[in-house]
C-alpha angles and dihedrals in degrees: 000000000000101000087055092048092051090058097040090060089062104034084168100067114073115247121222094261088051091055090054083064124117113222107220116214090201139026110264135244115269091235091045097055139018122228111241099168149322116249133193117203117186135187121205092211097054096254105159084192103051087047090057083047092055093035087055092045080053094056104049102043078064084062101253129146096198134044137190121200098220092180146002105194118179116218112186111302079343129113121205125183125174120186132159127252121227153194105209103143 
């Protein structure tokens, strides 16, 4: 338990299991990955890159080996960036 309160203290930096990801370019196919979850990362100061950090940690705490960013929205100074956690491999 220490290990998963220490990073949950810093969701923006991406853990050891979030670097293993694959980023996908484009949504897969239904019969090539399966759909774990759907994640949403954001980031206070407006930073696209530390909510897909959070958004990846995300992912693969929910098990997954891919990921697919689906959307970045920016709300005021907010970043907002949902993406969709899969098992391809």
């Amino acid at each position: 338990s220490v290990l998963i309160s220490s990073c949950a203290s810093n969701p923006h930096h991406l853990s050891e299991e979030a670097k293993e990801l694959d980023v996908l370019t484009s949504k897969p196919k239904d019969n090539d990955c399966e759909i774990l979850a759907k994640v949403k990362g954001t980031h206070d100061k407006g930073s696209e890159r530390m909510a897909k950090n959070m958004a990846q940690n995300m992912a693969a705490d929910e098990g997954a080996d891919s990921i697919y960013f689906d959307e970045s929205v920016s709300n005021g100074s907010k970043r907002e960036v949902m993406a969709s956690a899969y098992k391809c491999n």
